[in-house]
Coordinates of C-alpha atoms and ligand atoms in Angstrom, one line a residue:
M23 CA -8.4 27.5 -13.7
T24 CA -9.5 26.2 -10.3
L25 CA -8.4 22.7 -9.5
R26 CA -11.5 20.6 -9.1
F27 CA -13.1 17.5 -10.6
D28 CA -16.8 16.8 -10.5
R29 CA -16.7 13.3 -12.0
I30 CA -14.4 10.4 -11.4
V31 CA -14.3 7.5 -14.0
L32 CA -12.8 4.3 -12.6
R33 CA -11.8 1.7 -15.2
E34 CA -10.3 -1.8 -14.7
I35 CA -8.2 -2.9 -17.7
R36 CA -6.5 -6.3 -18.2
L37 CA -3.1 -6.1 -19.7
P38 CA -1.2 -9.4 -20.4
L39 CA 2.5 -9.2 -19.7
K40 CA 4.8 -10.5 -22.5
Q41 CA 6.6 -12.6 -19.9
P42 CA 5.3 -13.7 -16.5
F43 CA 7.0 -11.8 -13.6
R44 CA 7.9 -13.8 -10.5
I45 CA 8.9 -12.4 -7.1
S46 CA 9.5 -14.3 -3.9
S47 CA 5.9 -14.0 -2.8
G48 CA 4.0 -14.6 -6.1
M49 CA 3.8 -14.5 -9.9
V50 CA 1.8 -12.3 -12.3
T51 CA 1.0 -13.1 -15.9
E52 CA -1.6 -10.5 -16.6
R53 CA -2.0 -7.2 -14.8
R54 CA -5.4 -6.0 -13.6
I55 CA -4.9 -2.3 -13.5
A56 CA -7.3 0.3 -12.1
L57 CA -7.2 3.6 -13.9
V58 CA -8.5 6.9 -12.5
E59 CA -9.8 9.7 -14.7
L60 CA -10.6 12.9 -12.9
Q61 CA -12.8 15.2 -15.1
H62 CA -12.6 18.9 -14.7
P63 CA -15.8 20.8 -15.5
D64 CA -14.1 22.4 -18.5
G65 CA -13.6 19.1 -20.2
I66 CA -9.9 18.5 -19.2
S67 CA -9.0 15.1 -17.6
G68 CA -6.3 14.1 -15.1
W69 CA -5.1 10.5 -15.1
G70 CA -3.9 8.2 -12.4
E71 CA -3.1 4.5 -12.1
C72 CA -3.4 2.3 -9.0
V73 CA -0.4 0.1 -8.4
A74 CA -2.3 -2.4 -6.2
G75 CA -2.0 -6.0 -7.5
E76 CA -4.5 -8.7 -7.8
Q77 CA -3.2 -10.5 -4.7
P78 CA -2.2 -9.1 -1.3
N79 CA 1.3 -10.5 -1.6
Y80 CA 3.3 -7.2 -1.8
S81 CA 1.0 -5.1 0.4
P82 CA -2.3 -5.7 2.1
E83 CA -4.1 -3.7 -0.7
T84 CA -5.4 -5.2 -3.9
I85 CA -7.2 -3.7 -6.9
D86 CA -10.5 -4.7 -5.4
T87 CA -9.9 -3.1 -2.0
A88 CA -8.6 0.0 -3.8
W89 CA -11.7 0.2 -6.0
W90 CA -13.9 -0.1 -2.9
A91 CA -11.9 2.5 -1.0
I92 CA -11.9 5.0 -3.8
R93 CA -15.7 4.7 -4.3
T94 CA -16.6 4.7 -0.6
W95 CA -14.2 7.0 1.2
I96 CA -11.8 8.7 -1.1
A97 CA -14.1 10.1 -3.8
P98 CA -16.5 11.7 -1.3
R99 CA -13.7 13.7 0.3
V100 CA -12.2 15.3 -2.7
R101 CA -14.8 15.3 -5.5
A102 CA -16.7 18.5 -6.4
T103 CA -14.5 20.6 -4.2
D104 CA -12.3 23.6 -5.1
L105 CA -8.8 22.6 -4.2
A106 CA -6.2 25.3 -3.5
S107 CA -3.5 23.1 -4.9
P108 CA -2.8 19.4 -5.5
N109 CA -0.7 19.6 -2.3
V110 CA -3.8 19.7 -0.1
V111 CA -5.1 16.3 -1.4
Q112 CA -2.7 14.3 0.8
G113 CA -4.0 16.0 3.9
L114 CA -7.7 15.6 3.0
L115 CA -7.1 11.9 2.6
A116 CA -5.1 11.5 5.8
R117 CA -7.5 12.8 8.4
D118 CA -9.0 9.9 10.4
F119 CA -8.4 7.6 7.4
R120 CA -5.8 4.9 7.9
G121 CA -4.1 3.0 5.3
H122 CA -5.4 2.4 1.7
L123 CA -2.3 4.3 0.5
M124 CA -2.3 2.8 -3.0
A125 CA -6.0 3.8 -3.5
K126 CA -5.3 7.3 -2.2
A127 CA -2.2 7.6 -4.4
A128 CA -4.1 6.8 -7.6
V129 CA -6.5 9.8 -6.9
E130 CA -3.8 12.1 -5.5
M131 CA -1.5 11.6 -8.4
A132 CA -4.3 12.1 -10.9
A133 CA -5.1 15.4 -9.1
W134 CA -1.4 16.5 -9.6
E135 CA -1.6 15.5 -13.3
L136 CA -4.9 17.4 -13.7
A137 CA -3.3 20.5 -12.0
S138 CA -0.3 20.4 -14.3
R139 CA -2.5 20.4 -17.3
L140 CA -4.7 23.2 -16.0
E141 CA -1.5 25.2 -15.3
G142 CA 0.0 24.3 -18.7
V143 CA 3.3 22.9 -17.2
P144 CA 4.9 19.5 -17.5
L145 CA 4.1 17.3 -14.5
S146 CA 7.9 16.9 -13.9
R147 CA 8.4 20.6 -13.4
M148 CA 5.3 21.0 -11.3
L149 CA 6.8 18.5 -8.9
G150 CA 10.2 20.3 -8.8
G151 CA 11.9 18.0 -11.3
T152 CA 15.2 19.2 -12.8
R153 CA 16.5 16.4 -15.0
D154 CA 15.5 15.9 -18.7
Q155 CA 16.5 12.2 -18.8
I156 CA 16.6 9.4 -16.2
P157 CA 19.1 6.6 -16.0
T158 CA 17.2 3.3 -16.1
G159 CA 17.6 -0.1 -14.5
I160 CA 15.8 -3.3 -15.1
S161 CA 14.1 -5.6 -12.5
L162 CA 14.4 -9.3 -13.5
G163 CA 12.0 -11.8 -12.1
I164 CA 13.0 -15.1 -10.5
Q165 CA 14.1 -17.6 -13.2
S166 CA 14.2 -21.4 -13.3
G167 CA 18.0 -21.5 -13.0
P168 CA 21.2 -19.4 -13.0
E169 CA 21.7 -19.9 -16.8
A170 CA 18.3 -18.4 -17.6
L171 CA 19.1 -15.4 -15.3
V172 CA 22.5 -14.9 -16.9
A173 CA 21.0 -14.8 -20.4
L174 CA 18.5 -12.1 -19.3
A175 CA 21.1 -10.1 -17.6
R176 CA 23.4 -10.2 -20.6
A177 CA 20.5 -9.0 -22.8
A178 CA 19.7 -6.2 -20.4
R179 CA 23.2 -5.0 -20.5
A180 CA 23.2 -5.1 -24.3
D181 CA 20.0 -3.0 -24.2
G182 CA 21.9 -0.3 -22.2
Y183 CA 20.4 -0.8 -18.8
R184 CA 22.4 1.0 -16.1
K185 CA 21.5 -1.3 -13.2
I186 CA 20.4 -4.9 -13.1
K187 CA 18.2 -5.9 -10.2
M188 CA 17.5 -9.6 -9.7
K189 CA 14.6 -10.9 -7.6
I190 CA 15.7 -13.5 -5.1
A191 CA 14.1 -16.1 -2.8
P192 CA 15.5 -18.7 -0.5
G193 CA 17.2 -21.4 -2.6
R194 CA 17.3 -19.1 -5.6
D195 CA 19.8 -16.5 -4.4
V196 CA 23.6 -16.8 -4.0
A197 CA 24.3 -19.2 -6.9
F198 CA 22.0 -17.2 -9.3
V199 CA 23.6 -13.9 -8.4
A200 CA 27.1 -15.2 -8.4
A201 CA 26.6 -16.6 -11.8
V202 CA 25.5 -13.2 -13.1
R203 CA 28.4 -11.4 -11.4
E204 CA 30.8 -13.9 -12.9
A205 CA 29.3 -13.6 -16.4
L206 CA 29.0 -9.8 -16.5
G207 CA 32.2 -8.9 -14.7
P208 CA 33.0 -6.7 -11.6
S209 CA 32.0 -3.3 -13.0
V210 CA 28.3 -3.9 -13.9
P211 CA 26.0 -2.4 -11.2
L212 CA 24.0 -5.3 -9.8
A213 CA 21.3 -5.4 -7.1
V214 CA 19.0 -7.9 -5.5
D215 CA 15.4 -7.6 -4.2
A216 CA 14.0 -10.2 -1.8
N217 CA 10.6 -8.8 -1.2
S218 CA 10.7 -9.8 2.5
A219 CA 11.6 -13.4 1.9
Y220 CA 14.3 -13.8 4.6
T221 CA 14.7 -13.6 8.4
L222 CA 17.8 -12.9 10.6
E223 CA 18.3 -16.7 10.6
D224 CA 19.4 -16.4 7.0
S225 CA 22.7 -14.7 7.9
A226 CA 24.8 -17.1 5.9
V227 CA 22.9 -16.1 2.7
M228 CA 23.3 -12.4 3.5
R229 CA 27.0 -12.8 4.2
A230 CA 27.5 -14.6 0.9
L231 CA 25.5 -11.8 -1.0
D232 CA 27.7 -9.3 0.8
T233 CA 30.8 -10.6 -1.1
L234 CA 29.2 -10.0 -4.5
E235 CA 29.8 -6.2 -4.7
L236 CA 26.1 -5.4 -5.0
V237 CA 24.8 -1.8 -5.2
M238 CA 22.2 -2.7 -2.7
I239 CA 20.1 -5.5 -1.1
E240 CA 16.5 -4.5 -1.3
Q241 CA 14.0 -5.4 1.4
P242 CA 15.4 -8.6 2.7
L243 CA 13.3 -8.7 5.9
G244 CA 9.7 -8.1 6.9
R245 CA 7.7 -5.3 5.5
E246 CA 6.8 -3.9 8.9
D247 CA 10.3 -4.4 10.2
L248 CA 12.8 -1.7 10.9
V249 CA 14.6 -3.1 14.0
R250 CA 15.8 -6.3 12.5
H251 CA 16.9 -4.5 9.3
A252 CA 19.0 -2.3 11.5
A253 CA 20.7 -5.3 13.0
L254 CA 21.3 -6.8 9.6
Q255 CA 22.6 -3.5 8.2
Q256 CA 25.2 -3.4 11.0
S257 CA 26.6 -6.8 9.9
L258 CA 26.9 -6.0 6.2
R259 CA 29.0 -3.7 4.0
T260 CA 26.4 -3.7 1.2
P261 CA 23.8 -1.0 1.7
L262 CA 20.3 -2.2 2.4
C263 CA 17.5 -0.4 0.5
L264 CA 14.0 -0.4 1.8
D265 CA 10.9 -0.6 -0.4
E266 CA 7.9 -2.2 1.4
S267 CA 8.9 -0.9 4.8
I268 CA 8.8 2.8 3.8
T269 CA 5.1 3.7 3.8
D270 CA 5.4 7.3 4.8
L271 CA 7.9 10.1 5.8
E272 CA 8.0 9.0 9.4
R273 CA 9.1 5.5 8.3
A274 CA 11.9 7.1 6.3
E275 CA 12.9 9.1 9.4
D276 CA 12.8 5.9 11.5
M277 CA 15.1 4.2 8.9
V278 CA 17.7 6.9 9.3
T279 CA 17.4 7.1 13.1
L280 CA 17.7 3.3 13.5
G281 CA 20.2 2.7 10.7
S282 CA 17.8 0.2 9.1
G283 CA 19.0 1.0 5.6
R284 CA 21.0 3.5 3.5
I285 CA 18.9 3.8 0.4
I286 CA 15.2 4.2 -0.3
N287 CA 13.2 3.0 -3.2
I288 CA 10.4 5.6 -3.5
K289 CA 7.3 4.3 -5.3
P290 CA 4.7 7.1 -5.2
G291 CA 1.9 4.6 -5.4
R292 CA 3.1 2.9 -2.2
V293 CA 3.4 6.0 0.0
G294 CA 0.0 7.6 -0.9
G295 CA 1.1 9.8 -3.8
F296 CA 3.3 12.7 -4.8
G297 CA 2.9 14.7 -1.6
A298 CA 4.4 12.0 0.6
S299 CA 7.0 11.2 -2.1
L300 CA 8.2 14.8 -2.1
G301 CA 8.5 14.8 1.7
I302 CA 10.5 11.6 1.7
H303 CA 12.7 12.9 -1.2
D304 CA 13.5 16.2 0.6
Y305 CA 14.2 14.5 3.9
C306 CA 16.5 11.9 2.3
W307 CA 18.3 14.7 0.4
A308 CA 19.0 16.6 3.6
H309 CA 20.3 13.4 5.3
H310 CA 22.4 12.2 2.3
V311 CA 20.3 9.2 1.7
P312 CA 20.1 8.5 -2.1
V313 CA 16.7 7.5 -3.5
W314 CA 15.5 6.0 -6.7
C315 CA 12.1 5.3 -8.3
G316 CA 10.9 1.7 -8.2
G317 CA 8.2 0.3 -10.4
M318 CA 5.1 -1.9 -10.0
L319 CA 4.7 -3.2 -13.6
E320 CA 2.7 0.0 -14.4
S321 CA 1.2 0.8 -17.7
G322 CA 2.3 3.9 -19.6
I323 CA 0.2 6.1 -17.3
G324 CA 1.9 5.0 -14.0
R325 CA 5.2 5.1 -15.9
A326 CA 4.6 8.7 -16.7
H327 CA 4.1 9.6 -13.1
N328 CA 7.2 7.7 -12.1
V329 CA 9.4 9.3 -14.7
A330 CA 8.2 12.8 -13.6
L331 CA 9.0 12.0 -10.0
A332 CA 12.4 10.5 -10.9
S333 CA 13.4 13.8 -12.5
L334 CA 13.9 15.3 -9.0
P335 CA 17.5 16.0 -8.0
N336 CA 18.0 13.4 -5.2
F337 CA 16.9 10.5 -7.5
T338 CA 20.6 9.7 -8.0
L339 CA 20.3 5.9 -8.7
P340 CA 18.8 4.3 -11.8
G341 CA 15.0 3.8 -11.6
D342 CA 13.0 0.7 -12.5
L343 CA 11.5 2.5 -15.4
S344 CA 11.7 -0.1 -18.3
P345 CA 10.2 1.0 -21.6
S346 CA 6.7 -0.1 -22.7
A347 CA 7.9 -2.8 -25.1
R348 CA 9.6 -4.7 -22.2
Y349 CA 6.2 -5.4 -20.6
W350 CA 3.4 -5.1 -23.3
E351 CA 2.7 -5.9 -26.9
R352 CA 1.1 -2.5 -27.0
D353 CA 0.9 0.1 -24.2
I354 CA -2.1 2.3 -23.5
V355 CA -0.4 5.6 -24.2
T356 CA 1.1 7.4 -27.2
P357 CA 4.0 7.8 -27.7
E358 CA 5.0 4.6 -25.9
W359 CA 7.8 4.8 -23.4
T360 CA 11.3 4.1 -24.9
M361 CA 14.8 3.9 -23.6
D362 CA 17.9 4.9 -25.6
A363 CA 21.0 2.7 -26.1
D364 CA 22.6 4.4 -23.1
G365 CA 19.8 3.3 -20.8
M366 CA 18.2 6.8 -20.6
V367 CA 14.5 7.5 -20.6
R368 CA 13.5 11.0 -21.7
V369 CA 11.4 13.2 -19.4
P370 CA 8.6 14.7 -21.6
L371 CA 8.9 18.5 -21.3
D372 CA 7.3 19.8 -24.4
A373 CA 3.7 19.5 -23.3
P374 CA 1.6 20.1 -20.2
G375 CA 0.7 17.2 -17.9
M376 CA 2.3 13.8 -17.9
G377 CA 3.5 14.2 -21.5
V378 CA 1.8 11.1 -23.0
T379 CA -1.7 10.8 -24.5
V380 CA -4.0 8.1 -23.3
D381 CA -5.0 5.9 -26.2
M382 CA -8.8 5.8 -25.5
D383 CA -9.5 3.1 -28.1
R384 CA -7.0 0.8 -26.6
V385 CA -8.3 1.5 -23.1
D386 CA -11.8 0.9 -24.2
D387 CA -10.8 -2.4 -25.8
L388 CA -9.1 -3.6 -22.5
T389 CA -11.7 -2.3 -20.1
V390 CA -13.6 -5.0 -18.2
R391 CA -15.2 -2.9 -15.5
R392 CA -16.2 0.8 -15.3
D393 CA -17.7 2.9 -12.5
V394 CA -18.6 6.6 -12.8
I395 CA -18.8 8.6 -9.6
G396 CA -20.6 12.0 -9.9
Ligands
OSB663 O1 9.6 -4.9 -5.2 O2 10.1 -3.6 -6.8 C1 9.4 -4.5 -6.4 C2 7.1 -5.6 -9.2 C3 6.0 -6.1 -8.4 C4 6.0 -6.0 -7.1 C5 7.2 -5.5 -6.4 C6 8.3 -5.1 -7.2 C7 8.2 -5.2 -8.6 C8 9.3 -4.8 -9.4 C9 9.0 -4.4 -10.8 O3 10.5 -4.9 -9.1 C10 9.8 -3.3 -11.4 C11 9.2 -2.8 -12.7 O4 8.1 -2.2 -12.7 O5 9.8 -3.0 -13.8
MG664 MG1 11.2 -3.9 -4.3

């Protein structure tokens, strides 16, 4: 069946988090999530989720800029057109059209999901995935004090998580992370994520973190910065991992050329979708740079896309792919996402597409805005 979609339904849902999530640049208590449904003329839908937040504190995009971009520029380029494969969508959305990568990704990834349903294959396998389960890590938000963080880290370990990442900010860093290292012992994989809260002036903090045997320090410096990250990496034993700074394949190439980091957190929603993610994955594999799949507090739809991507062979570090119950009282897909006692999330391989069903009653209940294009 030809890949095409004549109608796009945009929905905004509000999904309250069980616990507020704080990073160095802001806090979220309720997610405002834009969902994309691409409708094929034969009645089959492909689903996507936009990872843009409510505030421009992680990237310049927000749910509202993404909504506008999808309506105004993205939909007219790809709707009601026969597409040779989902691979062409990235190119169609790139020509003379800068930025808006999260908005583009929501539609691009929905096109892949639709294509995998039309072809009758699991999304994971359409992307080139080879694994059937993914080792999973947790990302813990900034807490009021070291004791609170230690308690959460202990609980995460007991749940089976394979990696514990802690958000840090100036003043809430070394003492917090050292307390967790002390409490959990030397062999537990720990990481930190600064979301760009530091500068090269903070070398004392970085040197102290460097003694804590971390798997990585994620995005310590500015989101557009590769030069200073290279200088910092030179001075540390701990690998730097870049998240915000890697917006496309060329930025990944620059990271390797400059030595700005040794690991990449690929979030398909950040880089414009699966096409760019596959390019970054393959490049990193060829250059012996491990990658892992980060999260953006997605609902079960975004989670499905991330799990499918994380099944590719060079995703060798645990992904931030916590199960549904960690975030929500009730997710918007069935079955909900779960993790076993060994910290593994199963890749759904017994059905075409993303492998979970959108709970339309639940989505309807949560929808606060709806827009139909076409
Ligand atoms: O930097 O990885 C990040 C959430 C919001 C914004 C940025 C980040 C995060 C996370 C959440 O770490 C990970 C998850 O989805 O569980
Ligand atoms: Mg990050």
